Tab-separated table of C-alpha atoms in Angstrom:
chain	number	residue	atom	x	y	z
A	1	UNK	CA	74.369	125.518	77.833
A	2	UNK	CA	71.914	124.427	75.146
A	3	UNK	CA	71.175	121.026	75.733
A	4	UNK	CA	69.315	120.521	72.214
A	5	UNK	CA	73.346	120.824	70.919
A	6	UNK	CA	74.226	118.215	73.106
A	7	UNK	CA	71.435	116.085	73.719
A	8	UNK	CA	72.718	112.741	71.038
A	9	UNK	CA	75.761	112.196	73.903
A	10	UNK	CA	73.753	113.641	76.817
A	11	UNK	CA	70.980	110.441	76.412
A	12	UNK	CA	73.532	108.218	75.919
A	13	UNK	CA	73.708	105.370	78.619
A	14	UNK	CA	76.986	106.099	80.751
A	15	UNK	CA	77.335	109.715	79.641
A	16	UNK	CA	74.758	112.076	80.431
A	17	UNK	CA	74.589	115.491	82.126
A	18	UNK	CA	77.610	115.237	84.770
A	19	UNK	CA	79.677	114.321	81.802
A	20	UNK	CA	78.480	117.031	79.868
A	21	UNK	CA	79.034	119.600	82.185
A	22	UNK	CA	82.737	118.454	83.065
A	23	UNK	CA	83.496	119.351	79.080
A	24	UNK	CA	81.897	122.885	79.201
A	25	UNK	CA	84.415	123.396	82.309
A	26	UNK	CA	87.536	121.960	80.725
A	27	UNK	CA	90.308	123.825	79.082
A	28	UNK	CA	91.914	121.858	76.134
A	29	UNK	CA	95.199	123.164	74.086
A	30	UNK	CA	95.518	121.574	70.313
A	31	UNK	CA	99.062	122.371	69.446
A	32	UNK	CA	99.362	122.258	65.406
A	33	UNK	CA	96.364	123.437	63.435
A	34	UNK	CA	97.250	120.599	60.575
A	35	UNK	CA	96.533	117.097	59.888
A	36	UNK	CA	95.888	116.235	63.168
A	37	UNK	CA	94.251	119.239	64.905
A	38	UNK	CA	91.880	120.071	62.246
A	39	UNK	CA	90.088	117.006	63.367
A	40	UNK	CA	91.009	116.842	66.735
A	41	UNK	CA	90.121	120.840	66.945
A	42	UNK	CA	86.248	120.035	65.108
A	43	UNK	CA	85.386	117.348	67.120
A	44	UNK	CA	86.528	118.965	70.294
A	45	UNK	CA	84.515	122.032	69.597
A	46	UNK	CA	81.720	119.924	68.224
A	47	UNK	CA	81.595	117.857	71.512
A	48	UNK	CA	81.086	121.228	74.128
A	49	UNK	CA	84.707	121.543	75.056
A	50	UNK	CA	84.293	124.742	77.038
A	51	UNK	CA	87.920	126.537	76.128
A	52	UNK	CA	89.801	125.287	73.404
A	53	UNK	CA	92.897	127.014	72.821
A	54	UNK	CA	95.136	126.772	69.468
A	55	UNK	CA	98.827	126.891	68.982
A	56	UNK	CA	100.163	127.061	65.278
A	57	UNK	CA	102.186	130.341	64.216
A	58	UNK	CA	101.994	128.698	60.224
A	59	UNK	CA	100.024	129.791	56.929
A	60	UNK	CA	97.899	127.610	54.862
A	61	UNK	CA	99.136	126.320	51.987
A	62	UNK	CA	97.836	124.436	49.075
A	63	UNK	CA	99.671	121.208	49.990
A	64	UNK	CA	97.861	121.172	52.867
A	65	UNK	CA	94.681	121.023	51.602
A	66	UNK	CA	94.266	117.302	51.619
A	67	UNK	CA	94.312	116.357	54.663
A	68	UNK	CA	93.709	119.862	56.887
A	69	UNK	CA	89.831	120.118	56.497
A	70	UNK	CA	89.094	122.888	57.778
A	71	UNK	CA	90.874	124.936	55.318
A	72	UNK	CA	89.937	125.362	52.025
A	73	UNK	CA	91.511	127.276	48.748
A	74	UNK	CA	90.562	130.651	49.500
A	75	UNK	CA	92.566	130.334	52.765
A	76	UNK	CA	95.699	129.796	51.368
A	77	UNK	CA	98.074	132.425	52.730
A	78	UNK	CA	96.393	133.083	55.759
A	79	UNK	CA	96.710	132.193	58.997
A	80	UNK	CA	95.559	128.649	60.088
A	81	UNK	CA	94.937	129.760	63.726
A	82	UNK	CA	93.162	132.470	62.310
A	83	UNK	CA	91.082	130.834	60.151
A	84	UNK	CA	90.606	127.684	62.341
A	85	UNK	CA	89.840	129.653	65.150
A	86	UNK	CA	86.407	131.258	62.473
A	87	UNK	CA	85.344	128.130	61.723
A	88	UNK	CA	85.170	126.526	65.135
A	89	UNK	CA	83.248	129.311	66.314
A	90	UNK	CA	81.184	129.197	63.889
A	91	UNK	CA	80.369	125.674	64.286
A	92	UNK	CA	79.704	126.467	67.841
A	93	UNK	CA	79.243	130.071	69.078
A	94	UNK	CA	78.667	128.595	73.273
A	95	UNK	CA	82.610	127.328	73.773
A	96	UNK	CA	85.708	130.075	73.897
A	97	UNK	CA	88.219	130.038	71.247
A	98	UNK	CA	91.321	131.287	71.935
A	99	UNK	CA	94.288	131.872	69.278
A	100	UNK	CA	97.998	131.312	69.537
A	101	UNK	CA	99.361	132.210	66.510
A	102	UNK	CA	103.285	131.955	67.664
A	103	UNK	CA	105.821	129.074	67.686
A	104	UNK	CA	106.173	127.549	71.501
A	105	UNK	CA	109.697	128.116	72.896
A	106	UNK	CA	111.085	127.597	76.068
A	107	UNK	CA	110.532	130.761	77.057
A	108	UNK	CA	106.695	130.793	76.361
A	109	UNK	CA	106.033	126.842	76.465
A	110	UNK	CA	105.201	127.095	80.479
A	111	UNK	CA	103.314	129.845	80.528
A	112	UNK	CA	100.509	129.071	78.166
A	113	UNK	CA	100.698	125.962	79.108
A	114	UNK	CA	99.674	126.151	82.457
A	115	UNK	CA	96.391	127.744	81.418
A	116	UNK	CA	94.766	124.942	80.218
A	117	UNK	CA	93.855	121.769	81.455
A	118	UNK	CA	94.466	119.331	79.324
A	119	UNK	CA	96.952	119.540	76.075
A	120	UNK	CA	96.699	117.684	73.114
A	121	UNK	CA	99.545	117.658	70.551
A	122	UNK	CA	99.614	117.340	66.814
A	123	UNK	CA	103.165	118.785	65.763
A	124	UNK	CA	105.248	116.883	63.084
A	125	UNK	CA	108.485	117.435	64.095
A	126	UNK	CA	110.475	116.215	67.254
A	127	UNK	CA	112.092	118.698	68.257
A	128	UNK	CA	108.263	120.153	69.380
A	129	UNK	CA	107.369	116.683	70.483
A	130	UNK	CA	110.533	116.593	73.337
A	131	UNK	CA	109.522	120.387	74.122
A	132	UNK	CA	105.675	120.048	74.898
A	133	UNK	CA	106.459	116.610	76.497
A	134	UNK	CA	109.035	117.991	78.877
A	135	UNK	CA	106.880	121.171	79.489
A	136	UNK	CA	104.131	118.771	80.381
A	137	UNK	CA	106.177	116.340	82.874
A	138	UNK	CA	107.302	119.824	84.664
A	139	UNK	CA	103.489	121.380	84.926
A	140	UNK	CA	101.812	117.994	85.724
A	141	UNK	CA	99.819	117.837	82.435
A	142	UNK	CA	98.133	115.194	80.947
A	143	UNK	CA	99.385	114.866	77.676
A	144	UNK	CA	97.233	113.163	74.278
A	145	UNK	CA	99.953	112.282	71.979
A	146	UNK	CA	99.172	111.416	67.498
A	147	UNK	CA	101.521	111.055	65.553
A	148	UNK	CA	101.508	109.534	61.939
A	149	UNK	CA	104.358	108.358	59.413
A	150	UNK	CA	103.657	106.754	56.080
A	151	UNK	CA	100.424	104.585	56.357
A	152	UNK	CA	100.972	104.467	60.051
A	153	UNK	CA	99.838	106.297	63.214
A	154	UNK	CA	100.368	106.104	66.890
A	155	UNK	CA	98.369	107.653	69.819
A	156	UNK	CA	99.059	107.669	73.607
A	157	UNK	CA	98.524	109.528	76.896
A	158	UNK	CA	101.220	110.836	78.945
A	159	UNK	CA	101.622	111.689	82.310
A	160	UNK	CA	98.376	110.102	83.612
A	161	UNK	CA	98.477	107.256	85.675
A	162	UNK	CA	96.772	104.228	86.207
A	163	UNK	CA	95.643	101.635	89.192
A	164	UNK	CA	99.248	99.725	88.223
A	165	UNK	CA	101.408	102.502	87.536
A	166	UNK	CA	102.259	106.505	87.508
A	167	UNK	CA	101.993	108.230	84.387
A	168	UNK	CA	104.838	107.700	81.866
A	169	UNK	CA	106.079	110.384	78.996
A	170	UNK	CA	107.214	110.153	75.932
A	171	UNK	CA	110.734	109.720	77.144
A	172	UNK	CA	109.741	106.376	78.288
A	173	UNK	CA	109.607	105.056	74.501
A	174	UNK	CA	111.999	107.646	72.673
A	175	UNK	CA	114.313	108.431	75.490
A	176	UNK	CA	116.914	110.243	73.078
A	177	UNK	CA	116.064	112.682	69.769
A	178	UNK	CA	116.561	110.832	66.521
A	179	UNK	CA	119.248	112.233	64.116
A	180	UNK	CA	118.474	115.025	61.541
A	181	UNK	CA	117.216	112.753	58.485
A	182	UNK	CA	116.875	109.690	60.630
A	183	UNK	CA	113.011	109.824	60.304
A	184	UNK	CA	111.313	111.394	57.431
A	185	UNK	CA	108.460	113.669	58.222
A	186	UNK	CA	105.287	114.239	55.849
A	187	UNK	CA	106.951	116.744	53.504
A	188	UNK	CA	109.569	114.158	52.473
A	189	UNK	CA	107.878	110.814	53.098
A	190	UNK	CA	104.473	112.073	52.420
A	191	UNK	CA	100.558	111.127	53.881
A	192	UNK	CA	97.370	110.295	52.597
A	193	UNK	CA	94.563	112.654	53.746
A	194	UNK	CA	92.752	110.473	55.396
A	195	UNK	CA	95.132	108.916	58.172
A	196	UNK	CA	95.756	112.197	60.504
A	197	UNK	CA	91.862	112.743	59.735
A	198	UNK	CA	91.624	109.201	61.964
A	199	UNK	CA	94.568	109.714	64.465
A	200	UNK	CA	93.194	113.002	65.448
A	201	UNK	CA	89.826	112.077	65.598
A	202	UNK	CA	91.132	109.051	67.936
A	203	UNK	CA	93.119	111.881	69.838
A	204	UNK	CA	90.061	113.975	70.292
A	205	UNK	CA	88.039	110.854	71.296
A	206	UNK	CA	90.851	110.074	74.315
A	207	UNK	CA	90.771	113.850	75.321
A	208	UNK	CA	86.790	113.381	75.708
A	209	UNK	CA	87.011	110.507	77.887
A	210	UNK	CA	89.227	111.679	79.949
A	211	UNK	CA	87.862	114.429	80.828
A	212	UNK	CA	84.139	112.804	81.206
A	213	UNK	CA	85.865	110.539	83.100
A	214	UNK	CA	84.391	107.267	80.962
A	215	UNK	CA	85.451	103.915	78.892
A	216	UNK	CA	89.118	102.715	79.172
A	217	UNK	CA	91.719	105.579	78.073
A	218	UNK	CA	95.029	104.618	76.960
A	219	UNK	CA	96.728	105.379	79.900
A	220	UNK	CA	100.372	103.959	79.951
A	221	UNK	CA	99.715	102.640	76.542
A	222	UNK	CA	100.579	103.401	73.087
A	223	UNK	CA	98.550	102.400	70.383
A	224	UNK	CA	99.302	101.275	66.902
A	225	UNK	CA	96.965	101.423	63.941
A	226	UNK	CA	98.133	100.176	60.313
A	227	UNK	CA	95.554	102.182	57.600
A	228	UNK	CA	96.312	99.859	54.625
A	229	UNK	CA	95.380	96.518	57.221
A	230	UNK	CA	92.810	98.699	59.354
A	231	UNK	CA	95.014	96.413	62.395
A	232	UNK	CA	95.637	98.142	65.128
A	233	UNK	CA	97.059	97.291	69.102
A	234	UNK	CA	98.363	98.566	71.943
A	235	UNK	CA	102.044	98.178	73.500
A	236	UNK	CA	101.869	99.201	77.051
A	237	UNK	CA	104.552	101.320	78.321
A	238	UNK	CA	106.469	101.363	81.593
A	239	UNK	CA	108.960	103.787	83.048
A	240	UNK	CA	112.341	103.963	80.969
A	241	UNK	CA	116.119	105.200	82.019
A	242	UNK	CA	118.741	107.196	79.823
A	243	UNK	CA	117.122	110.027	79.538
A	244	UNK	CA	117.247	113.625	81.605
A	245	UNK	CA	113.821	114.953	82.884
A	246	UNK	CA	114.025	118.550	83.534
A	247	UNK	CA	112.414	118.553	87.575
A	248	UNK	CA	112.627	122.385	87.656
A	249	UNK	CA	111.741	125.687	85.482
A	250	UNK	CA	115.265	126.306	85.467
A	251	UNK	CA	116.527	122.890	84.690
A	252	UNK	CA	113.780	123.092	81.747
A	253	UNK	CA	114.878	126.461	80.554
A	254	UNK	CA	118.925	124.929	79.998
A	255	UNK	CA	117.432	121.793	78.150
A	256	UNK	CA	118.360	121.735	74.169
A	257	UNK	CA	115.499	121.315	72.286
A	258	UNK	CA	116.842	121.405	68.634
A	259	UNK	CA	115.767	120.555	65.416
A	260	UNK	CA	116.666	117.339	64.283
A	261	UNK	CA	113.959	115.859	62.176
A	262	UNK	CA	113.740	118.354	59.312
A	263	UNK	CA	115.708	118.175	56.701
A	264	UNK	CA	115.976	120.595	53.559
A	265	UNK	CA	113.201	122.587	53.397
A	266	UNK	CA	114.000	124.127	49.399
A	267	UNK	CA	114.536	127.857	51.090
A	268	UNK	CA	116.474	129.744	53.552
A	269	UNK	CA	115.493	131.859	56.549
A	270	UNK	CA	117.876	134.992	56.467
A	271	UNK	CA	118.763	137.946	58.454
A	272	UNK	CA	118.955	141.616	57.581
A	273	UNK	CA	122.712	141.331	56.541
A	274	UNK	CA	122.395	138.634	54.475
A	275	UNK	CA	119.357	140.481	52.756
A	276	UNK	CA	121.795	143.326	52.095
A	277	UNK	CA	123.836	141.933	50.337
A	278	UNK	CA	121.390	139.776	48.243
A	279	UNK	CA	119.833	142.909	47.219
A	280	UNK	CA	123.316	144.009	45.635
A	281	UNK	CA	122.877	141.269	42.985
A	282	UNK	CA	121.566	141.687	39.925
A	283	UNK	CA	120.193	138.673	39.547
A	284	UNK	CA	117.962	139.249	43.100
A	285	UNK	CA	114.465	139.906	43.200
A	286	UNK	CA	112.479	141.241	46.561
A	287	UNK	CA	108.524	140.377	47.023
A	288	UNK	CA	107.019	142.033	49.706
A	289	UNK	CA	103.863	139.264	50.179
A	290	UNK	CA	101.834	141.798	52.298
A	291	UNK	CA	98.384	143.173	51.081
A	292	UNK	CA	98.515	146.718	49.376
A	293	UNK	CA	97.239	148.717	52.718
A	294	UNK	CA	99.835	147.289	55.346
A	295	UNK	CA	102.330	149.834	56.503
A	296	UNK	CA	105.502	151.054	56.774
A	297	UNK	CA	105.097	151.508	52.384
A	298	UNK	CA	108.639	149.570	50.713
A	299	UNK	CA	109.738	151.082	47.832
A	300	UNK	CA	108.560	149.916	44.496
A	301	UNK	CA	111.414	150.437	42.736
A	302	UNK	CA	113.314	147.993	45.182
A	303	UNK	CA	110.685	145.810	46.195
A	304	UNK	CA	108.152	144.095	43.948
A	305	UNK	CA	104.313	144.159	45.785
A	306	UNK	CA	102.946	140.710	44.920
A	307	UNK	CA	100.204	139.833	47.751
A	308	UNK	CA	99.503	136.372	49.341
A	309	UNK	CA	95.760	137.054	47.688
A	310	UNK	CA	96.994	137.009	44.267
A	311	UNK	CA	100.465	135.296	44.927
A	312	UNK	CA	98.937	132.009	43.010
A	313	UNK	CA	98.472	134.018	39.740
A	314	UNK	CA	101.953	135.073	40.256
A	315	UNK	CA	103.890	131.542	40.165
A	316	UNK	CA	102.207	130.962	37.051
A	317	UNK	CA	105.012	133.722	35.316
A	318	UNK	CA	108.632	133.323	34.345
A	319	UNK	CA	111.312	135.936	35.306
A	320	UNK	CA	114.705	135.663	34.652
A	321	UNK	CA	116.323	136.680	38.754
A	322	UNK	CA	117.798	133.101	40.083
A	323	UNK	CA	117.832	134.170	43.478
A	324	UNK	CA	114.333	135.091	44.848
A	325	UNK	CA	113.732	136.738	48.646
A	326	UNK	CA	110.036	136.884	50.147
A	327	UNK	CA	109.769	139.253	52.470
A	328	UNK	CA	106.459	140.008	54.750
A	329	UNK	CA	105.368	141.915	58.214
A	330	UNK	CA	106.099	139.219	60.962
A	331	UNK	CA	108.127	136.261	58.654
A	332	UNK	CA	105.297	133.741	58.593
A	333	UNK	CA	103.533	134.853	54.957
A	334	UNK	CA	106.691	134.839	53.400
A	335	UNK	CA	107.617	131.659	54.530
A	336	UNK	CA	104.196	129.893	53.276
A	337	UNK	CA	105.258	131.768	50.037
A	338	UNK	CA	108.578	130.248	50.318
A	339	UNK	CA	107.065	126.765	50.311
A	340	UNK	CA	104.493	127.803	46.825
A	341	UNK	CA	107.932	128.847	45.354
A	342	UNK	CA	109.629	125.655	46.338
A	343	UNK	CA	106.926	123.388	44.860
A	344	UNK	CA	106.797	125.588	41.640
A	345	UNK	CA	110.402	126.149	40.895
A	346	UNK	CA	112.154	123.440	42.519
A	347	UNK	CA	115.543	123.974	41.995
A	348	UNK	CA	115.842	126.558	39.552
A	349	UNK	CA	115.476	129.003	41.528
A	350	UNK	CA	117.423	129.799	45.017
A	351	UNK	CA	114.535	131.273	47.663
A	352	UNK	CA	115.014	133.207	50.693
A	353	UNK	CA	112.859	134.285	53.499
A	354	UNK	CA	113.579	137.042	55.886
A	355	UNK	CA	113.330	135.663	59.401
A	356	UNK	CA	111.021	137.556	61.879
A	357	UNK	CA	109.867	140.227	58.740
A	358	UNK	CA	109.639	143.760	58.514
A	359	UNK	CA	108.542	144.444	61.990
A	360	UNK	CA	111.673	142.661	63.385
A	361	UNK	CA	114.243	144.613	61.032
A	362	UNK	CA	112.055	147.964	61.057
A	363	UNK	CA	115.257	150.583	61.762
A	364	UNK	CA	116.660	148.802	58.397
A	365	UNK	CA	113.511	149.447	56.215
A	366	UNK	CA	112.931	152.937	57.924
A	367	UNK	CA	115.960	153.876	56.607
A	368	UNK	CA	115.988	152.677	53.185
């Protein structure tokens, strides 16, 4: 450890050394590289977390760009674990980064889970929210919880208790899933930049003292914080009813954890068969979105090549095909090209983007 790095929250009165230390030995997991973990992630990594792992399986976009920071235009397409992950070390070549560039399921959730220590999440959608707070309540994890809407934001801790009372979940406040629609997230209600900047911070902040074991966290609390006021307070929480805790692996693996917060998205995930039979219209036009050297080769006169790195020059033309299907290696480029499509063409067009990619349909592309 270089104590130079650390030495501004080493000195200071209540901190020191044994504090230090207990953050190079932790193991922290920032689920969502956006709003929220770009913060949460750079202060983390800044402080001397030892291990900081990241979940995200998206791409950057350039809607994201005003409030993920540490992303800039250049990055769009690629990505954000990727990219995150390069900048973190950067900013601090001691700690270990490690990447998770997939969407947690129930069948992966416990598993990488249980590797870390503490887990912070910054998702945007509840049906992620219900997941990682189940999957925490079942492995004992101490949960930091942001969340923002509009000009508001909330922050908690789960499953940590205090003096009064044992740790409560999210559960506790939101026993039941809201209805699809019932809550708008950030793509429909939109954000301004600089609120997840300050809930993640706040999130990274409660992670810190946790761990060093210092201050007052806000255990069994949730806090409040208005951005156009600059108000803020703290509800306290206590154990709820009318809701079903999964106590076991198997009880957790029969939960339903669907989506119910996102609404349109202005594309459509398809399959292989629904891909054939786009491709028999006339009006149909296939973009592969990978870069010119990635393998197996599509056929050009089927598939048009247009590359994430030069896909921005690309929405600046007019074709004439209504119905437009993005297709990439794994299904996570072409969906970031989806969402560029969306916010250029709106309506006019009808996109498509094939679910899982190339890799997941490969006997169908090896025979064409």
């Amino acid at each position: 450890m270089s104590a130079t790095r650390y030495n501004r929250q080493i000195i200071l009165k209540g901190f020191g050394e044994e504090a230090q230390q207990k953050l190079l030995r932790s193991k922290v997991l920032v689920i969502g590289a956006g709003g929220l973990g770009c913060p949460a992630l750079q202060y983390l990594a800044a402080a001397g977390i030892g291990h900081v792992g990241i979940v995200d399986d998206d791409t950057i976009s350039l809607s994201n760009l005003h409030r993920q920071i540490l992303f800039t235009t250049a990055d769009i397409g690629k990505l954000k674990v990727e990219i995150a992950a390069k900048r973190l070390q950067e900013m601090n070549p001691q700690i270990g980064i490690v990447r998770h560039p997939i969407r947690l399921q129930k069948n992966n959730i416990l598993d990488i889970l249980s590797r870390y220590d503490y887990i912070l999440d910054g998702t945007d959608n509840f049906e992620s929210r219900y997941l990682i707070n189940d999957a925490c309540a079942l492995l004992n994890k101490p949960l930091i919880f942001a969340a923002v809407s509009g000009f508001e934001g909330q922050l908690a801790l789960f499953n940590v208790p205090d003096q009064f009372t044992p740790g409560t979940n999210y559960r506790d406040i939101f026993p039941i899933p809201p209805h699809r629609d019932e809550v708008p997230n950030c793509a429909e209600n939109g954000v301004i930049g600089v609120l997840p900047g300050i809930l993640g911070t706040m999130a990274a902040a409660e992670t810190i003292k946790l761990i060093a074991k210092i201050g007052l966290p806000l255990t069994n609390k949730i806090l409040s914080y208005n951005l156009l006021t600059q108000e803020q307070y703290t509800i306290s929480i206590t154990h709820g009813d009318g809701y079903t805790l999964p106590k076991t692996v198997d009880e957790f693996l029969k939960m339903d954890y669907q989506d119910t917060s996102e609404g349109p998205q202005g594309y459509t995930e398809i399959d292989v068969a629904e891909l054939a039979k786009l491709q028999q219209l006339e009006s149909t036009i296939l973009i592969d979105v990978r870069e010119r050297h990635e393998v197996p080769v599509l056929d050009k006169q089927i598939f048009i090549q247009v590359p994430m790195s030069e896909f921005s020059t690309f929405l600046g033309k007019e074709f004439y095909q209504k119905q437009v299907v993005l297709i990439c290696q794994h299904g996570v480029r072409s969906v970031a090209a989806a969402e560029a499509m969306q916010e250029r063409y709106g309506d006019t067009k009808k996109i498509y983007s094939l679910k899982g990619g190339i890799i997941k349909w490969k006997d169908h592309f090896l025979k064409s």
